PDB file of C-alpha atoms and ligand atoms in Angstrom:
ATOM      1  CA  MET C 865      -4.859 -31.184  13.972  1.00  0.00           C
ATOM      2  CA  ARG C 866      -5.156 -34.579  15.326  1.00  0.00           C
ATOM      3  CA  GLY C 867      -8.378 -36.408  15.849  1.00  0.00           C
ATOM      4  CA  VAL C 868     -10.189 -32.909  16.280  1.00  0.00           C
ATOM      5  CA  THR C 869     -14.142 -33.543  17.118  1.00  0.00           C
ATOM      6  CA  HIS C 870     -16.412 -30.327  17.877  1.00  0.00           C
ATOM      7  CA  ARG C 871     -19.601 -30.014  19.313  1.00  0.00           C
ATOM      8  CA  TYR C 872     -21.218 -26.620  20.142  1.00  0.00           C
ATOM      9  CA  ARG C 873     -23.245 -28.011  23.344  1.00  0.00           C
ATOM     10  CA  THR C 874     -21.430 -30.087  26.017  1.00  0.00           C
ATOM     11  CA  HIS C 875     -24.055 -32.802  26.284  1.00  0.00           C
ATOM     12  CA  ALA C 876     -23.605 -36.444  25.181  1.00  0.00           C
ATOM     13  CA  THR C 877     -26.268 -36.382  22.814  1.00  0.00           C
ATOM     14  CA  ALA C 878     -25.191 -32.963  21.078  1.00  0.00           C
ATOM     15  CA  PRO C 879     -24.112 -33.849  17.212  1.00  0.00           C
ATOM     16  CA  ALA C 880     -20.398 -33.361  16.252  1.00  0.00           C
ATOM     17  CA  VAL C 881     -20.074 -30.662  13.710  1.00  0.00           C
ATOM     18  CA  LEU C 882     -16.196 -32.085  13.217  1.00  0.00           C
ATOM     19  CA  SER C 883     -15.536 -35.366  13.685  1.00  0.00           C
ATOM     20  CA  THR C 884     -11.893 -36.894  14.290  1.00  0.00           C
ATOM     21  CA  VAL C 885     -10.442 -34.603  11.929  1.00  0.00           C
ATOM     22  CA  ASN C 886      -6.794 -35.298  10.853  1.00  0.00           C
ATOM     23  CA  LEU C 887      -4.623 -32.432   9.151  1.00  0.00           C
ATOM     24  CA  ALA C 888      -1.515 -31.014   8.924  1.00  0.00           C
ATOM     25  CA  ILE C 889      -0.703 -28.262   7.239  1.00  0.00           C
ATOM     26  CA  PRO C 890       2.798 -26.982   6.152  1.00  0.00           C
ATOM     27  CA  ALA C 891       4.173 -23.684   6.969  1.00  0.00           C
ATOM     28  CA  GLY C 892       4.059 -21.296   3.966  1.00  0.00           C
ATOM     29  CA  SER C 893       1.423 -23.123   1.982  1.00  0.00           C
ATOM     30  CA  SER C 894      -2.051 -21.782   0.958  1.00  0.00           C
ATOM     31  CA  VAL C 895      -5.077 -23.998   1.706  1.00  0.00           C
ATOM     32  CA  ALA C 896      -8.685 -23.607   0.618  1.00  0.00           C
ATOM     33  CA  VAL C 897     -11.154 -25.197   3.038  1.00  0.00           C
ATOM     34  CA  MET C 898     -14.530 -26.060   0.526  1.00  0.00           C
ATOM     35  CA  GLY C 899     -17.752 -27.985   1.234  1.00  0.00           C
ATOM     36  CA  PRO C 900     -21.622 -27.273   1.482  1.00  0.00           C
ATOM     37  CA  SER C 901     -23.076 -24.884   3.731  1.00  0.00           C
ATOM     38  CA  GLY C 902     -23.232 -26.330   7.300  1.00  0.00           C
ATOM     39  CA  SER C 903     -20.337 -28.922   6.834  1.00  0.00           C
ATOM     40  CA  GLY C 904     -18.009 -27.477   9.318  1.00  0.00           C
ATOM     41  CA  LYS C 905     -16.158 -24.859   7.405  1.00  0.00           C
ATOM     42  CA  THR C 906     -16.109 -21.883   9.778  1.00  0.00           C
ATOM     43  CA  THR C 907     -16.019 -24.186  12.602  1.00  0.00           C
ATOM     44  CA  LEU C 908     -12.934 -25.321  11.374  1.00  0.00           C
ATOM     45  CA  LEU C 909     -11.435 -22.115  10.638  1.00  0.00           C
ATOM     46  CA  HIS C 910     -12.224 -21.077  14.207  1.00  0.00           C
ATOM     47  CA  LEU C 911     -10.593 -23.980  15.495  1.00  0.00           C
ATOM     48  CA  MET C 912      -7.376 -23.653  13.849  1.00  0.00           C
ATOM     49  CA  ALA C 913      -7.212 -20.134  14.773  1.00  0.00           C
ATOM     50  CA  GLY C 914      -7.830 -20.543  18.450  1.00  0.00           C
ATOM     51  CA  VAL C 915     -11.212 -18.926  18.408  1.00  0.00           C
ATOM     52  CA  LEU C 916     -12.869 -22.202  19.335  1.00  0.00           C
ATOM     53  CA  ARG C 917     -11.593 -24.916  21.604  1.00  0.00           C
ATOM     54  CA  PRO C 918     -12.194 -28.543  20.372  1.00  0.00           C
ATOM     55  CA  SER C 919     -14.354 -30.796  22.326  1.00  0.00           C
ATOM     56  CA  GLU C 920     -11.637 -33.766  21.686  1.00  0.00           C
ATOM     57  CA  GLY C 921      -8.357 -33.495  20.173  1.00  0.00           C
ATOM     58  CA  SER C 922      -5.269 -31.546  20.023  1.00  0.00           C
ATOM     59  CA  ILE C 923      -4.391 -28.704  17.248  1.00  0.00           C
ATOM     60  CA  THR C 924      -0.490 -27.870  17.373  1.00  0.00           C
ATOM     61  CA  TRP C 925       0.777 -24.497  16.229  1.00  0.00           C
ATOM     62  CA  ARG C 926       4.784 -24.136  16.803  1.00  0.00           C
ATOM     63  CA  GLY C 927       4.840 -27.060  19.460  1.00  0.00           C
ATOM     64  CA  GLN C 928       1.752 -25.549  21.668  1.00  0.00           C
ATOM     65  CA  ASP C 929      -1.275 -27.357  21.702  1.00  0.00           C
ATOM     66  CA  LEU C 930      -4.049 -24.725  21.209  1.00  0.00           C
ATOM     67  CA  ALA C 931      -6.640 -27.025  22.753  1.00  0.00           C
ATOM     68  CA  ALA C 932      -4.716 -27.081  26.013  1.00  0.00           C
ATOM     69  CA  MET C 933      -4.116 -23.745  26.613  1.00  0.00           C
ATOM     70  CA  SER C 934      -6.040 -21.320  28.810  1.00  0.00           C
ATOM     71  CA  ASP C 935      -8.693 -18.747  27.086  1.00  0.00           C
ATOM     72  CA  ARG C 936      -6.179 -15.722  27.945  1.00  0.00           C
ATOM     73  CA  ARG C 937      -2.963 -17.276  26.431  1.00  0.00           C
ATOM     74  CA  ARG C 938      -4.703 -18.532  23.354  1.00  0.00           C
ATOM     75  CA  THR C 939      -6.407 -15.182  22.855  1.00  0.00           C
ATOM     76  CA  ARG C 940      -2.757 -13.472  23.230  1.00  0.00           C
ATOM     77  CA  LEU C 941      -1.213 -16.064  20.786  1.00  0.00           C
ATOM     78  CA  ARG C 942      -4.019 -15.443  18.252  1.00  0.00           C
ATOM     79  CA  ARG C 943      -3.230 -11.699  18.482  1.00  0.00           C
ATOM     80  CA  ALA C 944       0.589 -12.351  17.994  1.00  0.00           C
ATOM     81  CA  ASP C 945       0.773 -15.133  15.513  1.00  0.00           C
ATOM     82  CA  PHE C 946      -2.548 -15.073  13.395  1.00  0.00           C
ATOM     83  CA  GLY C 947      -3.828 -12.019  10.927  1.00  0.00           C
ATOM     84  CA  PHE C 948      -7.525 -12.385  10.223  1.00  0.00           C
ATOM     85  CA  VAL C 949      -9.565 -10.976   6.886  1.00  0.00           C
ATOM     86  CA  PHE C 950     -13.036 -10.547   7.211  1.00  0.00           C
ATOM     87  CA  GLN C 951     -15.761 -10.992   4.441  1.00  0.00           C
ATOM     88  CA  SER C 952     -16.373  -7.181   4.284  1.00  0.00           C
ATOM     89  CA  GLY C 953     -13.208  -5.662   5.498  1.00  0.00           C
ATOM     90  CA  GLN C 954     -14.508  -4.237   8.706  1.00  0.00           C
ATOM     91  CA  LEU C 955     -12.440  -0.998   8.431  1.00  0.00           C
ATOM     92  CA  LEU C 956     -13.230   1.686  10.815  1.00  0.00           C
ATOM     93  CA  PRO C 957     -15.033   4.407   8.363  1.00  0.00           C
ATOM     94  CA  GLU C 958     -13.206   7.500   9.743  1.00  0.00           C
ATOM     95  CA  LEU C 959      -9.778   6.192   9.879  1.00  0.00           C
ATOM     96  CA  PRO C 960      -7.547   6.619   6.537  1.00  0.00           C
ATOM     97  CA  ALA C 961      -6.664   3.242   4.945  1.00  0.00           C
ATOM     98  CA  GLU C 962      -3.180   3.866   6.135  1.00  0.00           C
ATOM     99  CA  GLU C 963      -4.546   4.127   9.723  1.00  0.00           C
ATOM    100  CA  ASN C 964      -6.683   1.080   9.439  1.00  0.00           C
ATOM    101  CA  ALA C 965      -3.847  -1.176   8.031  1.00  0.00           C
ATOM    102  CA  ALA C 966      -1.742  -0.147  10.953  1.00  0.00           C
ATOM    103  CA  LEU C 967      -4.483  -0.572  13.830  1.00  0.00           C
ATOM    104  CA  PRO C 968      -3.196  -3.983  15.129  1.00  0.00           C
ATOM    105  CA  LEU C 969       0.072  -2.130  15.530  1.00  0.00           C
ATOM    106  CA  MET C 970      -1.116   0.882  17.305  1.00  0.00           C
ATOM    107  CA  LEU C 971      -3.361  -1.108  19.626  1.00  0.00           C
ATOM    108  CA  GLY C 972      -0.045  -3.409  20.350  1.00  0.00           C
ATOM    109  CA  GLY C 973       1.814  -0.207  21.465  1.00  0.00           C
ATOM    110  CA  THR C 974       3.669   1.194  18.421  1.00  0.00           C
ATOM    111  CA  SER C 975       3.281   4.805  17.953  1.00  0.00           C
ATOM    112  CA  ARG C 976       0.904   5.737  14.706  1.00  0.00           C
ATOM    113  CA  THR C 977       4.339   7.204  13.050  1.00  0.00           C
ATOM    114  CA  GLU C 978       6.029   3.893  13.287  1.00  0.00           C
ATOM    115  CA  ALA C 979       2.807   1.621  12.634  1.00  0.00           C
ATOM    116  CA  VAL C 980       2.186   3.919   9.423  1.00  0.00           C
ATOM    117  CA  ALA C 981       5.779   3.658   8.144  1.00  0.00           C
ATOM    118  CA  HIS C 982       5.517  -0.149   8.610  1.00  0.00           C
ATOM    119  CA  VAL C 983       1.868  -0.416   6.424  1.00  0.00           C
ATOM    120  CA  ARG C 984       2.791   1.884   3.755  1.00  0.00           C
ATOM    121  CA  PRO C 985       4.964  -0.361   1.881  1.00  0.00           C
ATOM    122  CA  ILE C 986       2.382  -3.217   2.429  1.00  0.00           C
ATOM    123  CA  LEU C 987      -0.183  -1.109   1.102  1.00  0.00           C
ATOM    124  CA  GLN C 988       2.100   0.028  -1.745  1.00  0.00           C
ATOM    125  CA  ARG C 989       2.660  -3.696  -2.903  1.00  0.00           C
ATOM    126  CA  LEU C 990      -1.046  -4.236  -2.795  1.00  0.00           C
ATOM    127  CA  GLY C 991      -1.669  -1.749  -5.495  1.00  0.00           C
ATOM    128  CA  LEU C 992      -2.841   1.273  -2.943  1.00  0.00           C
ATOM    129  CA  ALA C 993       0.336   3.517  -3.231  1.00  0.00           C
ATOM    130  CA  GLY C 994      -1.894   6.762  -3.918  1.00  0.00           C
ATOM    131  CA  MET C 995      -4.710   5.761  -1.902  1.00  0.00           C
ATOM    132  CA  THR C 996      -3.085   5.503   1.770  1.00  0.00           C
ATOM    133  CA  ARG C 997      -4.730   8.549   2.973  1.00  0.00           C
ATOM    134  CA  ARG C 998      -8.603   7.760   1.460  1.00  0.00           C
ATOM    135  CA  ARG C 999     -11.283   6.983   3.986  1.00  0.00           C
ATOM    136  CA  PRO C1000     -13.048   3.480   3.408  1.00  0.00           C
ATOM    137  CA  GLY C1001     -15.930   5.521   2.073  1.00  0.00           C
ATOM    138  CA  GLU C1002     -13.754   6.672  -0.794  1.00  0.00           C
ATOM    139  CA  LEU C1003     -12.580   3.235  -1.792  1.00  0.00           C
ATOM    140  CA  SER C1004     -14.042   0.662  -3.851  1.00  0.00           C
ATOM    141  CA  GLY C1005     -15.014  -2.924  -2.506  1.00  0.00           C
ATOM    142  CA  GLY C1006     -11.645  -4.453  -4.055  1.00  0.00           C
ATOM    143  CA  GLN C1007      -9.732  -1.666  -2.768  1.00  0.00           C
ATOM    144  CA  ALA C1008     -10.926  -1.497   0.671  1.00  0.00           C
ATOM    145  CA  GLN C1009     -10.406  -5.348   0.742  1.00  0.00           C
ATOM    146  CA  ARG C1010      -6.842  -4.814   0.414  1.00  0.00           C
ATOM    147  CA  VAL C1011      -6.532  -2.293   3.204  1.00  0.00           C
ATOM    148  CA  ALA C1012      -7.986  -5.218   5.353  1.00  0.00           C
ATOM    149  CA  ILE C1013      -5.461  -7.712   3.485  1.00  0.00           C
ATOM    150  CA  ALA C1014      -2.580  -4.783   4.620  1.00  0.00           C
ATOM    151  CA  ARG C1015      -3.874  -4.504   8.160  1.00  0.00           C
ATOM    152  CA  ALA C1016      -3.903  -8.844   8.607  1.00  0.00           C
ATOM    153  CA  LEU C1017      -0.261  -8.589   7.576  1.00  0.00           C
ATOM    154  CA  ALA C1018       0.654  -5.760   9.795  1.00  0.00           C
ATOM    155  CA  GLY C1019       1.462  -7.897  12.535  1.00  0.00           C
ATOM    156  CA  SER C1020       3.684 -10.339  10.455  1.00  0.00           C
ATOM    157  CA  PRO C1021       1.720 -13.246  11.210  1.00  0.00           C
ATOM    158  CA  GLY C1022       2.673 -16.890  10.864  1.00  0.00           C
ATOM    159  CA  VAL C1023      -0.938 -17.820   9.640  1.00  0.00           C
ATOM    160  CA  ILE C1024      -3.627 -15.534   7.832  1.00  0.00           C
ATOM    161  CA  PHE C1025      -7.045 -16.904   8.208  1.00  0.00           C
ATOM    162  CA  THR C1026      -9.966 -15.769   6.174  1.00  0.00           C
ATOM    163  CA  ASP C1027     -13.534 -16.969   5.248  1.00  0.00           C
ATOM    164  CA  GLU C1028     -15.282 -16.140   2.188  1.00  0.00           C
ATOM    165  CA  PRO C1029     -12.901 -12.953   1.854  1.00  0.00           C
ATOM    166  CA  THR C1030     -14.620 -12.228  -1.592  1.00  0.00           C
ATOM    167  CA  GLY C1031     -17.918 -13.089  -0.780  1.00  0.00           C
ATOM    168  CA  ALA C1032     -19.069  -9.315  -1.173  1.00  0.00           C
ATOM    169  CA  LEU C1033     -17.243  -8.349  -4.232  1.00  0.00           C
ATOM    170  CA  ASP C1034     -18.019  -9.127  -7.907  1.00  0.00           C
ATOM    171  CA  SER C1035     -16.566 -12.199  -9.443  1.00  0.00           C
ATOM    172  CA  SER C1036     -13.433 -10.599 -11.474  1.00  0.00           C
ATOM    173  CA  THR C1037     -12.714  -8.184  -8.684  1.00  0.00           C
ATOM    174  CA  GLY C1038     -12.767 -11.245  -6.445  1.00  0.00           C
ATOM    175  CA  ALA C1039     -10.410 -13.189  -8.472  1.00  0.00           C
ATOM    176  CA  ALA C1040      -7.920 -10.259  -8.178  1.00  0.00           C
ATOM    177  CA  VAL C1041      -8.247  -9.517  -4.624  1.00  0.00           C
ATOM    178  CA  MET C1042      -7.660 -13.768  -4.239  1.00  0.00           C
ATOM    179  CA  HIS C1043      -4.620 -13.248  -6.329  1.00  0.00           C
ATOM    180  CA  GLN C1044      -2.931 -10.378  -4.536  1.00  0.00           C
ATOM    181  CA  LEU C1045      -3.759 -12.035  -1.036  1.00  0.00           C
ATOM    182  CA  VAL C1046      -2.034 -15.295  -2.157  1.00  0.00           C
ATOM    183  CA  ALA C1047       1.152 -13.301  -3.431  1.00  0.00           C
ATOM    184  CA  ALA C1048       1.214 -11.275  -0.280  1.00  0.00           C
ATOM    185  CA  ALA C1049       0.821 -14.129   1.776  1.00  0.00           C
ATOM    186  CA  ALA C1050       3.654 -15.706   0.292  1.00  0.00           C
ATOM    187  CA  ALA C1051       5.607 -12.362  -0.109  1.00  0.00           C
ATOM    188  CA  HIS C1052       5.560 -12.242   3.877  1.00  0.00           C
ATOM    189  CA  GLY C1053       6.228 -16.072   4.515  1.00  0.00           C
ATOM    190  CA  ALA C1054       2.973 -16.554   6.004  1.00  0.00           C
ATOM    191  CA  THR C1055       0.582 -19.615   5.694  1.00  0.00           C
ATOM    192  CA  LEU C1056      -3.037 -18.979   4.224  1.00  0.00           C
ATOM    193  CA  VAL C1057      -6.377 -20.717   5.097  1.00  0.00           C
ATOM    194  CA  VAL C1058      -9.245 -19.558   3.120  1.00  0.00           C
ATOM    195  CA  VAL C1059     -12.428 -20.832   3.710  1.00  0.00           C
ATOM    196  CA  THR C1060     -14.683 -20.322   0.286  1.00  0.00           C
ATOM    197  CA  HIS C1061     -17.747 -22.274  -1.525  1.00  0.00           C
ATOM    198  CA  ASP C1062     -16.236 -20.722  -4.617  1.00  0.00           C
ATOM    199  CA  ALA C1063     -13.958 -22.945  -7.135  1.00  0.00           C
ATOM    200  CA  GLN C1064     -12.254 -20.362  -8.376  1.00  0.00           C
ATOM    201  CA  VAL C1065     -11.293 -18.654  -5.243  1.00  0.00           C
ATOM    202  CA  ALA C1066      -9.824 -22.004  -4.091  1.00  0.00           C
ATOM    203  CA  GLY C1067      -8.052 -22.689  -7.569  1.00  0.00           C
ATOM    204  CA  VAL C1068      -5.638 -19.756  -6.328  1.00  0.00           C
ATOM    205  CA  CYS C1069      -4.620 -21.961  -3.437  1.00  0.00           C
ATOM    206  CA  SER C1070      -2.078 -24.670  -3.723  1.00  0.00           C
ATOM    207  CA  ARG C1071      -4.350 -27.235  -1.975  1.00  0.00           C
ATOM    208  CA  THR C1072      -8.214 -27.745  -1.297  1.00  0.00           C
ATOM    209  CA  ILE C1073      -9.675 -29.254   1.709  1.00  0.00           C
ATOM    210  CA  THR C1074     -13.314 -30.377   1.301  1.00  0.00           C
ATOM    211  CA  LEU C1075     -15.437 -30.966   4.113  1.00  0.00           C
ATOM    212  CA  HIS C1076     -18.826 -32.785   4.223  1.00  0.00           C
ATOM    213  CA  ASP C1077     -21.179 -33.567   7.447  1.00  0.00           C
ATOM    214  CA  GLY C1078     -17.850 -32.362   9.439  1.00  0.00           C
ATOM    215  CA  ARG C1079     -15.232 -34.873   7.986  1.00  0.00           C
ATOM    216  CA  ILE C1080     -12.871 -34.193   5.363  1.00  0.00           C
ATOM    217  CA  ILE C1081     -13.751 -36.384   2.298  1.00  0.00           C
ATOM    218  CA  ALA C1082     -11.116 -34.994  -0.139  1.00  0.00           C
ATOM    219  CA  ASP C1083      -7.841 -33.372  -0.262  1.00  0.00           C
ATOM    220  CA  HIS C1084      -6.148 -32.464  -3.653  1.00  0.00           C
ATOM    221  CA  ALA C1085      -2.986 -30.130  -4.384  1.00  0.00           C
ATOM    222  CA  ALA C1086      -3.737 -27.934  -7.177  1.00  0.00           C
ATOM    223  CA  GLY C1087      -1.988 -29.924  -9.613  1.00  0.00           C
ATOM    224  CA  GLY C1088      -4.471 -33.279  -8.734  1.00  0.00           C
ATOM    225  CA  ALA C1089      -4.966 -35.538  -6.111  1.00  0.00           C
ATOM    226  CA  ARG C1090      -2.246 -36.199  -3.022  1.00  0.00           C
TER     227      ARG C1090
HETATM  228  P1  ADP E1752     -19.980 -24.003   7.437  1.00  0.00           P
HETATM  229  O1  ADP E1752     -19.433 -22.907   7.444  1.00  0.00           O
HETATM  230  O2  ADP E1752     -19.527 -24.858   6.568  1.00  0.00           O
HETATM  231  O3  ADP E1752     -21.373 -23.385   6.715  1.00  0.00           O
HETATM  232  P2  ADP E1752     -20.360 -24.043  10.401  1.00  0.00           P
HETATM  233  O4  ADP E1752     -19.218 -24.470  10.720  1.00  0.00           O
HETATM  234  O5  ADP E1752     -20.816 -22.572  10.169  1.00  0.00           O
HETATM  235  O6  ADP E1752     -20.468 -24.437   8.510  1.00  0.00           O
HETATM  236  O7  ADP E1752     -21.551 -24.992  10.845  1.00  0.00           O
HETATM  237  C1  ADP E1752     -21.329 -26.557  10.999  1.00  0.00           C
HETATM  238  C2  ADP E1752     -22.569 -26.730  11.856  1.00  0.00           C
HETATM  239  O8  ADP E1752     -22.707 -26.273  13.189  1.00  0.00           O
HETATM  240  C3  ADP E1752     -23.908 -26.388  11.232  1.00  0.00           C
HETATM  241  O9  ADP E1752     -24.858 -27.306  11.739  1.00  0.00           O
HETATM  242  C4  ADP E1752     -24.065 -25.238  12.038  1.00  0.00           C
HETATM  243  O10 ADP E1752     -25.742 -25.229  12.215  1.00  0.00           O
HETATM  244  C5  ADP E1752     -23.434 -25.553  13.812  1.00  0.00           C
HETATM  245  N1  ADP E1752     -22.996 -24.322  14.228  1.00  0.00           N
HETATM  246  C6  ADP E1752     -22.338 -23.531  13.956  1.00  0.00           C
HETATM  247  N2  ADP E1752     -22.252 -22.379  14.884  1.00  0.00           N
HETATM  248  C7  ADP E1752     -22.778 -22.958  15.896  1.00  0.00           C
HETATM  249  C8  ADP E1752     -23.133 -22.569  17.309  1.00  0.00           C
HETATM  250  N3  ADP E1752     -22.525 -21.113  17.456  1.00  0.00           N
HETATM  251  N4  ADP E1752     -23.898 -23.174  18.060  1.00  0.00           N
HETATM  252  C9  ADP E1752     -24.344 -24.229  17.875  1.00  0.00           C
HETATM  253  N5  ADP E1752     -24.617 -24.831  16.726  1.00  0.00           N
HETATM  254  C10 ADP E1752     -23.592 -24.154  15.413  1.00  0.00           C
HETATM  255 MG1   MG E1753     -19.254 -20.861   7.393  1.00  0.00          MG
END
């Protein structure tokens, strides 16, 4: 991101919720975004993920500027290159775990058999081997969130974005899910960007960026300041 500023309203006096943010994230790294409520974390995530277009500045992904793209192209790129894990899984209650995980592939035109065959080993690596036929209602919160992680990985994304992925889990389950998310992203070569207000969650990532009033006020590697 270079010189990224964002206002939700277009008039000149609208407040900038992000101001001239400069940020480079190396491929394959895991980054936590922290900061108080209202500091701009979700906005930053949505800009990086191409959900929002910035008011000013550029956001480059694999040589392409997301800020300069049409909404249609950005949507296509988002579907092809990015994976998302939401706070409470957002799984479809009537589908078994393996079909929930396979859904992005099926929506992209892959047959159900092929899509499920692709996600089964991912689910197994996440410790869900015996549960692939269970519906979300038959899974614990932590298990359901691991299905959501498998779904985010199904399309082999370059980046996984997630906003408070453990927010609905108790802290020990949340910590376990976070470790699995980081390990699964690394195993798939995906970059990981995690918004969280939980220092324990952030501690699992290799780098933490702190926002305050729409500006980056700290940027630390896991082993210390950089
Ligand atoms: P955080 O995720 O750190 O809590 P957000 O990125 O959600 O912060 O919000 C940053 C600021 O932008 C807040 O002041 C919030 O009220 C404002 N904001 C967020 N979404 C919208 C929106 N859709 N329209 C107008 N203002 C918004
Ligand atoms: Mg938020």
